[in-house]
PDB file of C-alpha atoms in Angstrom:
ATOM      1  CA  UNK A   9       4.190  -4.909  -9.912  1.00  0.00           C
ATOM      2  CA  UNK A  10       4.799  -8.416 -11.217  1.00  0.00           C
ATOM      3  CA  UNK A  11       6.675  -8.928 -14.460  1.00  0.00           C
ATOM      4  CA  UNK A  12       5.944 -11.991 -16.549  1.00  0.00           C
ATOM      5  CA  UNK A  13       8.562 -14.099 -18.293  1.00  0.00           C
ATOM      6  CA  UNK A  14       7.821 -16.993 -20.618  1.00  0.00           C
ATOM      7  CA  UNK A  15       9.619 -20.319 -20.605  1.00  0.00           C
ATOM      8  CA  UNK A  16       9.186 -23.871 -21.746  1.00  0.00           C
ATOM      9  CA  UNK A  17       9.395 -26.915 -19.491  1.00  0.00           C
ATOM     10  CA  UNK A  18       9.054 -30.456 -20.926  1.00  0.00           C
ATOM     11  CA  UNK A  19       7.601 -29.080 -24.117  1.00  0.00           C
ATOM     12  CA  UNK A  20       4.838 -27.019 -22.448  1.00  0.00           C
ATOM     13  CA  UNK A  21       4.606 -23.235 -22.599  1.00  0.00           C
ATOM     14  CA  UNK A  22       4.373 -21.841 -19.074  1.00  0.00           C
ATOM     15  CA  UNK A  23       4.514 -18.527 -17.290  1.00  0.00           C
ATOM     16  CA  UNK A  24       6.567 -17.408 -14.317  1.00  0.00           C
ATOM     17  CA  UNK A  25       5.905 -14.172 -12.488  1.00  0.00           C
ATOM     18  CA  UNK A  26       8.974 -12.139 -11.622  1.00  0.00           C
ATOM     19  CA  UNK A  27       8.681 -10.153  -8.400  1.00  0.00           C
ATOM     20  CA  UNK A  28       9.399  -6.483  -7.937  1.00  0.00           C
ATOM     21  CA  UNK A  29      13.043  -5.686  -8.653  1.00  0.00           C
ATOM     22  CA  UNK A  30      14.007  -5.236  -5.000  1.00  0.00           C
ATOM     23  CA  UNK A  31      12.536  -8.653  -4.153  1.00  0.00           C
ATOM     24  CA  UNK A  32      14.440 -10.470  -6.901  1.00  0.00           C
ATOM     25  CA  UNK A  33      17.864 -11.299  -5.434  1.00  0.00           C
ATOM     26  CA  UNK A  34      20.465 -12.222  -8.029  1.00  0.00           C
ATOM     27  CA  UNK A  35      23.608 -14.320  -7.683  1.00  0.00           C
ATOM     28  CA  UNK A  36      26.353 -14.586 -10.298  1.00  0.00           C
ATOM     29  CA  UNK A  37      27.870 -18.092 -10.614  1.00  0.00           C
ATOM     30  CA  UNK A  38      31.391 -17.915 -12.042  1.00  0.00           C
ATOM     31  CA  UNK A  39      34.546 -20.024 -12.238  1.00  0.00           C
ATOM     32  CA  UNK A  40      35.347 -23.310 -13.914  1.00  0.00           C
ATOM     33  CA  UNK A  41      33.886 -26.824 -14.045  1.00  0.00           C
ATOM     34  CA  UNK A  42      33.336 -27.364 -10.324  1.00  0.00           C
ATOM     35  CA  UNK A  43      31.100 -24.301 -10.338  1.00  0.00           C
ATOM     36  CA  UNK A  44      29.375 -25.404 -13.526  1.00  0.00           C
ATOM     37  CA  UNK A  45      28.782 -28.853 -12.029  1.00  0.00           C
ATOM     38  CA  UNK A  46      29.568 -32.313 -13.299  1.00  0.00           C
ATOM     39  CA  UNK A  47      27.436 -34.447 -10.947  1.00  0.00           C
ATOM     40  CA  UNK A  48      24.890 -37.063 -12.007  1.00  0.00           C
ATOM     41  CA  UNK A  49      21.420 -35.598 -12.440  1.00  0.00           C
ATOM     42  CA  UNK A  50      18.428 -37.298 -10.797  1.00  0.00           C
ATOM     43  CA  UNK A  51      14.687 -36.578 -11.174  1.00  0.00           C
ATOM     44  CA  UNK A  52      14.755 -34.608  -7.896  1.00  0.00           C
ATOM     45  CA  UNK A  53      17.270 -32.209  -9.431  1.00  0.00           C
ATOM     46  CA  UNK A  54      14.682 -31.247 -12.026  1.00  0.00           C
ATOM     47  CA  UNK A  55      11.893 -30.338  -9.605  1.00  0.00           C
ATOM     48  CA  UNK A  56      10.971 -26.695 -10.166  1.00  0.00           C
ATOM     49  CA  UNK A  57      10.623 -24.219  -7.309  1.00  0.00           C
ATOM     50  CA  UNK A  58       8.864 -20.945  -8.206  1.00  0.00           C
ATOM     51  CA  UNK A  59      11.081 -19.072  -5.761  1.00  0.00           C
ATOM     52  CA  UNK A  60      14.384 -20.159  -7.363  1.00  0.00           C
ATOM     53  CA  UNK A  61      14.951 -19.198 -10.994  1.00  0.00           C
ATOM     54  CA  UNK A  62      17.907 -19.144 -13.362  1.00  0.00           C
ATOM     55  CA  UNK A  63      18.822 -17.200 -16.471  1.00  0.00           C
ATOM     56  CA  UNK A  64      19.069 -19.833 -19.183  1.00  0.00           C
ATOM     57  CA  UNK A  65      21.373 -19.821 -22.193  1.00  0.00           C
ATOM     58  CA  UNK A  66      18.802 -17.905 -24.218  1.00  0.00           C
ATOM     59  CA  UNK A  67      18.580 -15.182 -21.574  1.00  0.00           C
ATOM     60  CA  UNK A  68      15.152 -16.213 -20.264  1.00  0.00           C
ATOM     61  CA  UNK A  69      14.181 -16.646 -16.624  1.00  0.00           C
ATOM     62  CA  UNK A  70      13.207 -20.279 -16.028  1.00  0.00           C
ATOM     63  CA  UNK A  71      13.019 -22.590 -12.988  1.00  0.00           C
ATOM     64  CA  UNK A  72      16.473 -23.434 -11.634  1.00  0.00           C
ATOM     65  CA  UNK A  73      16.852 -27.118 -12.449  1.00  0.00           C
ATOM     66  CA  UNK A  74      19.992 -29.096 -13.170  1.00  0.00           C
ATOM     67  CA  UNK A  75      21.972 -28.977 -15.291  1.00  0.00           C
ATOM     68  CA  UNK A  76      22.052 -25.209 -14.937  1.00  0.00           C
ATOM     69  CA  UNK A  77      25.185 -24.484 -16.926  1.00  0.00           C
ATOM     70  CA  UNK A  78      25.813 -24.927 -20.649  1.00  0.00           C
ATOM     71  CA  UNK A  79      29.575 -24.460 -21.028  1.00  0.00           C
ATOM     72  CA  UNK A  80      30.148 -28.056 -22.124  1.00  0.00           C
ATOM     73  CA  UNK A  81      26.710 -29.566 -22.897  1.00  0.00           C
ATOM     74  CA  UNK A  82      27.896 -33.187 -22.974  1.00  0.00           C
ATOM     75  CA  UNK A  83      29.510 -32.890 -19.540  1.00  0.00           C
ATOM     76  CA  UNK A  84      27.357 -30.554 -17.453  1.00  0.00           C
ATOM     77  CA  UNK A  85      25.367 -31.917 -14.538  1.00  0.00           C
ATOM     78  CA  UNK A  86      24.491 -31.227 -10.920  1.00  0.00           C
ATOM     79  CA  UNK A  87      26.398 -28.337  -9.397  1.00  0.00           C
ATOM     80  CA  UNK A  88      26.221 -26.357  -6.183  1.00  0.00           C
ATOM     81  CA  UNK A  89      24.111 -23.481  -7.514  1.00  0.00           C
ATOM     82  CA  UNK A  90      20.614 -24.923  -7.301  1.00  0.00           C
ATOM     83  CA  UNK A  91      21.036 -26.146  -3.711  1.00  0.00           C
ATOM     84  CA  UNK A  92      22.520 -22.781  -2.790  1.00  0.00           C
ATOM     85  CA  UNK A  93      19.459 -21.031  -4.200  1.00  0.00           C
ATOM     86  CA  UNK A  94      17.029 -23.313  -2.410  1.00  0.00           C
ATOM     87  CA  UNK A  95      18.792 -22.839   0.924  1.00  0.00           C
ATOM     88  CA  UNK A  96      18.918 -19.051   0.664  1.00  0.00           C
ATOM     89  CA  UNK A  97      15.276 -19.000  -0.407  1.00  0.00           C
ATOM     90  CA  UNK A  98      14.291 -20.848   2.763  1.00  0.00           C
ATOM     91  CA  UNK A  99      15.809 -18.081   4.856  1.00  0.00           C
ATOM     92  CA  UNK A 100      13.507 -15.418   3.416  1.00  0.00           C
ATOM     93  CA  UNK A 101      10.155 -16.419   1.900  1.00  0.00           C
ATOM     94  CA  UNK A 102       9.539 -12.843   0.756  1.00  0.00           C
ATOM     95  CA  UNK A 103      12.236 -12.939  -1.932  1.00  0.00           C
ATOM     96  CA  UNK A 104      12.805 -14.813  -5.178  1.00  0.00           C
ATOM     97  CA  UNK A 105      16.288 -16.057  -6.028  1.00  0.00           C
ATOM     98  CA  UNK A 106      17.712 -15.510  -9.504  1.00  0.00           C
ATOM     99  CA  UNK A 107      20.815 -17.524 -10.415  1.00  0.00           C
ATOM    100  CA  UNK A 108      23.018 -16.417 -13.319  1.00  0.00           C
ATOM    101  CA  UNK A 109      25.099 -19.417 -14.515  1.00  0.00           C
ATOM    102  CA  UNK A 110      28.315 -18.241 -16.213  1.00  0.00           C
ATOM    103  CA  UNK A 111      31.035 -20.770 -15.283  1.00  0.00           C
ATOM    104  CA  UNK A 112      33.288 -22.208 -17.985  1.00  0.00           C
ATOM    105  CA  UNK A 113      34.930 -25.579 -17.468  1.00  0.00           C
ATOM    106  CA  UNK A 114      38.723 -25.595 -17.689  1.00  0.00           C
ATOM    107  CA  UNK A 115      39.034 -21.806 -17.683  1.00  0.00           C
ATOM    108  CA  UNK A 116      42.170 -20.383 -16.046  1.00  0.00           C
ATOM    109  CA  UNK A 117      41.844 -17.087 -14.222  1.00  0.00           C
ATOM    110  CA  UNK A 118      43.394 -15.234 -17.174  1.00  0.00           C
ATOM    111  CA  UNK A 119      40.237 -16.169 -19.115  1.00  0.00           C
ATOM    112  CA  UNK A 120      38.296 -13.972 -16.697  1.00  0.00           C
ATOM    113  CA  UNK A 121      39.691 -10.738 -18.065  1.00  0.00           C
ATOM    114  CA  UNK A 122      38.031  -8.388 -20.560  1.00  0.00           C
ATOM    115  CA  UNK A 123      38.452  -9.639 -24.115  1.00  0.00           C
ATOM    116  CA  UNK A 124      40.002 -12.967 -23.075  1.00  0.00           C
ATOM    117  CA  UNK A 125      39.138 -15.952 -25.284  1.00  0.00           C
ATOM    118  CA  UNK A 126      38.622 -19.542 -24.110  1.00  0.00           C
ATOM    119  CA  UNK A 127      39.440 -21.657 -27.146  1.00  0.00           C
ATOM    120  CA  UNK A 128      38.014 -25.036 -25.966  1.00  0.00           C
ATOM    121  CA  UNK A 129      34.526 -23.580 -25.432  1.00  0.00           C
ATOM    122  CA  UNK A 130      34.832 -20.812 -28.022  1.00  0.00           C
ATOM    123  CA  UNK A 131      33.648 -18.257 -25.473  1.00  0.00           C
ATOM    124  CA  UNK A 132      34.771 -15.049 -23.810  1.00  0.00           C
ATOM    125  CA  UNK A 133      34.170 -16.020 -20.145  1.00  0.00           C
ATOM    126  CA  UNK A 134      34.387 -12.552 -18.605  1.00  0.00           C
ATOM    127  CA  UNK A 135      32.682 -10.646 -21.401  1.00  0.00           C
ATOM    128  CA  UNK A 136      29.898 -13.224 -21.692  1.00  0.00           C
ATOM    129  CA  UNK A 137      29.330 -13.198 -17.924  1.00  0.00           C
ATOM    130  CA  UNK A 138      29.112  -9.415 -17.837  1.00  0.00           C
ATOM    131  CA  UNK A 139      26.639  -9.373 -20.705  1.00  0.00           C
ATOM    132  CA  UNK A 140      24.409 -11.902 -18.916  1.00  0.00           C
ATOM    133  CA  UNK A 141      24.776 -10.117 -15.580  1.00  0.00           C
ATOM    134  CA  UNK A 142      23.739  -6.757 -17.000  1.00  0.00           C
ATOM    135  CA  UNK A 143      20.778  -8.386 -18.702  1.00  0.00           C
ATOM    136  CA  UNK A 144      19.727 -10.006 -15.412  1.00  0.00           C
ATOM    137  CA  UNK A 145      20.108  -6.718 -13.535  1.00  0.00           C
ATOM    138  CA  UNK A 146      17.254  -5.281 -15.557  1.00  0.00           C
ATOM    139  CA  UNK A 147      14.961  -7.521 -13.494  1.00  0.00           C
ATOM    140  CA  UNK A 148      16.596  -7.720 -10.065  1.00  0.00           C
ATOM    141  CA  UNK A 149      19.471  -6.674  -7.833  1.00  0.00           C
ATOM    142  CA  UNK A 150      22.822  -8.406  -7.438  1.00  0.00           C
ATOM    143  CA  UNK A 151      23.368  -9.609  -3.871  1.00  0.00           C
ATOM    144  CA  UNK A 152      26.155 -12.176  -4.252  1.00  0.00           C
ATOM    145  CA  UNK A 153      28.912 -13.583  -6.466  1.00  0.00           C
ATOM    146  CA  UNK A 154      29.823 -17.276  -6.162  1.00  0.00           C
ATOM    147  CA  UNK A 155      33.306 -18.295  -7.316  1.00  0.00           C
ATOM    148  CA  UNK A 156      34.928 -21.721  -7.635  1.00  0.00           C
ATOM    149  CA  UNK A 157      38.079 -21.802  -9.704  1.00  0.00           C
ATOM    150  CA  UNK A 158      41.788 -22.478  -9.409  1.00  0.00           C
ATOM    151  CA  UNK A 159      42.423 -26.004 -10.633  1.00  0.00           C
ATOM    152  CA  UNK A 160      43.645 -24.669 -13.985  1.00  0.00           C
ATOM    153  CA  UNK A 161      46.059 -22.321 -12.235  1.00  0.00           C
ATOM    154  CA  UNK A 162      47.557 -24.925  -9.913  1.00  0.00           C
ATOM    155  CA  UNK A 163      50.844 -25.191 -11.741  1.00  0.00           C
ATOM    156  CA  UNK A 164      54.259 -23.489 -11.969  1.00  0.00           C
ATOM    157  CA  UNK A 165      54.158 -20.035 -13.510  1.00  0.00           C
ATOM    158  CA  UNK A 166      50.458 -19.605 -12.740  1.00  0.00           C
ATOM    159  CA  UNK A 167      50.069 -20.202  -9.014  1.00  0.00           C
ATOM    160  CA  UNK A 168      52.669 -17.572  -8.163  1.00  0.00           C
ATOM    161  CA  UNK A 169      50.559 -14.783  -9.686  1.00  0.00           C
ATOM    162  CA  UNK A 170      47.147 -16.175  -8.755  1.00  0.00           C
ATOM    163  CA  UNK A 171      46.713 -14.020  -5.656  1.00  0.00           C
ATOM    164  CA  UNK A 172      47.203 -10.814  -7.638  1.00  0.00           C
ATOM    165  CA  UNK A 173      44.972 -12.056 -10.475  1.00  0.00           C
ATOM    166  CA  UNK A 174      42.190 -12.919  -8.041  1.00  0.00           C
ATOM    167  CA  UNK A 175      42.316  -9.534  -6.327  1.00  0.00           C
ATOM    168  CA  UNK A 176      42.154  -7.847  -9.723  1.00  0.00           C
ATOM    169  CA  UNK A 177      39.235 -10.061 -10.747  1.00  0.00           C
ATOM    170  CA  UNK A 178      37.201  -9.233  -7.642  1.00  0.00           C
ATOM    171  CA  UNK A 179      37.869  -5.522  -8.089  1.00  0.00           C
ATOM    172  CA  UNK A 180      36.845  -5.775 -11.743  1.00  0.00           C
ATOM    173  CA  UNK A 181      33.562  -7.531 -10.934  1.00  0.00           C
ATOM    174  CA  UNK A 182      32.736  -4.970  -8.257  1.00  0.00           C
ATOM    175  CA  UNK A 183      33.526  -2.026 -10.486  1.00  0.00           C
ATOM    176  CA  UNK A 184      31.703  -3.372 -13.545  1.00  0.00           C
ATOM    177  CA  UNK A 185      28.596  -4.370 -11.596  1.00  0.00           C
ATOM    178  CA  UNK A 186      28.586  -1.496  -9.084  1.00  0.00           C
ATOM    179  CA  UNK A 187      28.894  -4.113  -6.355  1.00  0.00           C
ATOM    180  CA  UNK A 188      31.396  -2.770  -3.828  1.00  0.00           C
ATOM    181  CA  UNK A 189      29.694  -4.348  -0.810  1.00  0.00           C
ATOM    182  CA  UNK A 190      28.302  -7.467  -2.491  1.00  0.00           C
ATOM    183  CA  UNK A 191      29.515 -10.703  -0.869  1.00  0.00           C
ATOM    184  CA  UNK A 192      32.050 -12.689  -2.896  1.00  0.00           C
ATOM    185  CA  UNK A 193      31.974 -16.364  -1.878  1.00  0.00           C
ATOM    186  CA  UNK A 194      35.024 -18.517  -2.669  1.00  0.00           C
ATOM    187  CA  UNK A 195      34.851 -22.304  -2.493  1.00  0.00           C
ATOM    188  CA  UNK A 196      37.926 -24.346  -1.616  1.00  0.00           C
ATOM    189  CA  UNK A 197      39.411 -26.687  -4.204  1.00  0.00           C
ATOM    190  CA  UNK A 198      38.667 -30.381  -3.819  1.00  0.00           C
ATOM    191  CA  UNK A 199      40.674 -32.222  -1.170  1.00  0.00           C
ATOM    192  CA  UNK A 200      40.848 -35.795  -2.396  1.00  0.00           C
ATOM    193  CA  UNK A 201      43.094 -38.423  -0.819  1.00  0.00           C
ATOM    194  CA  UNK A 202      43.735 -40.032  -4.194  1.00  0.00           C
ATOM    195  CA  UNK A 203      45.019 -36.737  -5.586  1.00  0.00           C
ATOM    196  CA  UNK A 204      47.346 -35.027  -3.089  1.00  0.00           C
ATOM    197  CA  UNK A 205      47.890 -31.302  -3.531  1.00  0.00           C
ATOM    198  CA  UNK A 206      51.127 -30.120  -5.077  1.00  0.00           C
ATOM    199  CA  UNK A 207      52.825 -26.917  -3.936  1.00  0.00           C
ATOM    200  CA  UNK A 208      51.074 -24.886  -6.632  1.00  0.00           C
ATOM    201  CA  UNK A 209      47.616 -25.977  -5.519  1.00  0.00           C
ATOM    202  CA  UNK A 210      48.546 -25.119  -1.932  1.00  0.00           C
ATOM    203  CA  UNK A 211      49.560 -21.685  -3.152  1.00  0.00           C
ATOM    204  CA  UNK A 212      46.202 -21.168  -4.898  1.00  0.00           C
ATOM    205  CA  UNK A 213      44.395 -22.317  -1.755  1.00  0.00           C
ATOM    206  CA  UNK A 214      46.398 -19.869   0.335  1.00  0.00           C
ATOM    207  CA  UNK A 215      45.421 -17.049  -2.029  1.00  0.00           C
ATOM    208  CA  UNK A 216      41.738 -17.958  -1.572  1.00  0.00           C
ATOM    209  CA  UNK A 217      42.050 -17.965   2.186  1.00  0.00           C
ATOM    210  CA  UNK A 218      44.165 -14.821   2.462  1.00  0.00           C
ATOM    211  CA  UNK A 219      41.848 -12.611   0.432  1.00  0.00           C
ATOM    212  CA  UNK A 220      38.933 -13.708   2.624  1.00  0.00           C
ATOM    213  CA  UNK A 221      40.922 -12.624   5.674  1.00  0.00           C
ATOM    214  CA  UNK A 222      41.790  -9.255   4.157  1.00  0.00           C
ATOM    215  CA  UNK A 223      38.411  -8.352   2.662  1.00  0.00           C
ATOM    216  CA  UNK A 224      35.361  -8.192   4.899  1.00  0.00           C
ATOM    217  CA  UNK A 225      33.042  -8.873   1.953  1.00  0.00           C
ATOM    218  CA  UNK A 226      34.811 -12.087   0.895  1.00  0.00           C
ATOM    219  CA  UNK A 227      34.104 -15.465   2.499  1.00  0.00           C
ATOM    220  CA  UNK A 228      36.054 -18.716   2.108  1.00  0.00           C
ATOM    221  CA  UNK A 229      34.077 -21.980   2.168  1.00  0.00           C
ATOM    222  CA  UNK A 230      35.924 -25.180   3.055  1.00  0.00           C
ATOM    223  CA  UNK A 231      35.596 -28.399   1.076  1.00  0.00           C
ATOM    224  CA  UNK A 232      36.530 -30.748   3.951  1.00  0.00           C
ATOM    225  CA  UNK A 233      34.922 -34.168   3.678  1.00  0.00           C
ATOM    226  CA  UNK A 234      33.608 -33.742   0.140  1.00  0.00           C
ATOM    227  CA  UNK A 235      34.345 -36.500  -2.363  1.00  0.00           C
ATOM    228  CA  UNK A 236      34.901 -36.773  -6.112  1.00  0.00           C
ATOM    229  CA  UNK A 237      32.855 -38.651  -8.658  1.00  0.00           C
ATOM    230  CA  UNK A 238      35.679 -41.015  -9.581  1.00  0.00           C
ATOM    231  CA  UNK A 239      37.822 -38.731 -11.712  1.00  0.00           C
ATOM    232  CA  UNK A 240      39.793 -37.136  -8.837  1.00  0.00           C
ATOM    233  CA  UNK A 241      38.821 -33.693 -10.156  1.00  0.00           C
ATOM    234  CA  UNK A 242      35.088 -33.102  -9.928  1.00  0.00           C
ATOM    235  CA  UNK A 243      32.882 -33.463  -6.878  1.00  0.00           C
ATOM    236  CA  UNK A 244      30.071 -36.009  -7.007  1.00  0.00           C
ATOM    237  CA  UNK A 245      26.437 -34.883  -6.959  1.00  0.00           C
ATOM    238  CA  UNK A 246      25.995 -35.414  -3.225  1.00  0.00           C
ATOM    239  CA  UNK A 247      29.085 -33.329  -2.490  1.00  0.00           C
ATOM    240  CA  UNK A 248      27.931 -30.533  -4.806  1.00  0.00           C
ATOM    241  CA  UNK A 249      24.649 -30.352  -2.909  1.00  0.00           C
ATOM    242  CA  UNK A 250      26.504 -30.228   0.411  1.00  0.00           C
ATOM    243  CA  UNK A 251      28.830 -27.569  -0.981  1.00  0.00           C
ATOM    244  CA  UNK A 252      25.790 -25.538  -2.020  1.00  0.00           C
ATOM    245  CA  UNK A 253      24.544 -25.664   1.562  1.00  0.00           C
ATOM    246  CA  UNK A 254      27.933 -24.503   2.832  1.00  0.00           C
ATOM    247  CA  UNK A 255      28.017 -21.608   0.373  1.00  0.00           C
ATOM    248  CA  UNK A 256      24.514 -20.612   1.492  1.00  0.00           C
ATOM    249  CA  UNK A 257      25.455 -20.813   5.178  1.00  0.00           C
ATOM    250  CA  UNK A 258      28.512 -18.640   4.561  1.00  0.00           C
ATOM    251  CA  UNK A 259      26.489 -16.095   2.603  1.00  0.00           C
ATOM    252  CA  UNK A 260      23.721 -15.896   5.203  1.00  0.00           C
ATOM    253  CA  UNK A 261      26.162 -15.584   8.096  1.00  0.00           C
ATOM    254  CA  UNK A 262      27.990 -12.768   6.333  1.00  0.00           C
ATOM    255  CA  UNK A 263      24.837 -10.837   5.439  1.00  0.00           C
ATOM    256  CA  UNK A 264      23.305 -11.322   8.884  1.00  0.00           C
ATOM    257  CA  UNK A 265      26.509 -10.032  10.468  1.00  0.00           C
ATOM    258  CA  UNK A 266      26.511  -7.006   8.172  1.00  0.00           C
ATOM    259  CA  UNK A 267      22.858  -6.184   8.882  1.00  0.00           C
ATOM    260  CA  UNK A 268      23.465  -6.434  12.635  1.00  0.00           C
ATOM    261  CA  UNK A 269      26.074  -3.654  12.570  1.00  0.00           C
TER     262      UNK A 269
END
């Protein structure tokens, strides 16, 4: 049975048909600004695809067009999420992709704990994400969690405990969302020649890689060759799109391997 959701695009009231719950595959997008996206938006980034939807700020299912996130309205732009959704959709024409944007720019990992408050955005990153996720789960099933975060923890006193914090975060997501076997995809921090990594950033990177080696449902996606938009922090739009393809490839390889067992 098809469910109908209303949305507005360029001032016009339109309808989108949601598929049966088991055909609506949901992905949670969490982390900080490089998950939210800060790339320059072009007209192509606003082309709707009926097979790739997103849960907007108002909790409505709408076409996944950039900018998808709303953490910092004056800064948001192209991210990796939309390309990820399009790539995964190509692999299975029988499903519809539902993206749940929840990233918060500048948020350290301690913000992703129950009750934690992010003062710059006046949000509760973890609590808000869980509320949106549970709302989305009324319409579909969670099949993946995409994570890109760590820049805000790449400093003394934070990097040393990042590994433990990340393991706790993954366990918390899985427990809260009943998602023990759901793939958790981690993207590598930006590797920019103009901004060499300090020891703390190397430690965060090592935590990302190690947990992927220890947990068969976690995948690490490299950022080799990707470039920044001029600020030495955020990827440019082209790199976000490439990163989205890499996330999708990693997800598909993991799920294909699991289904082959």
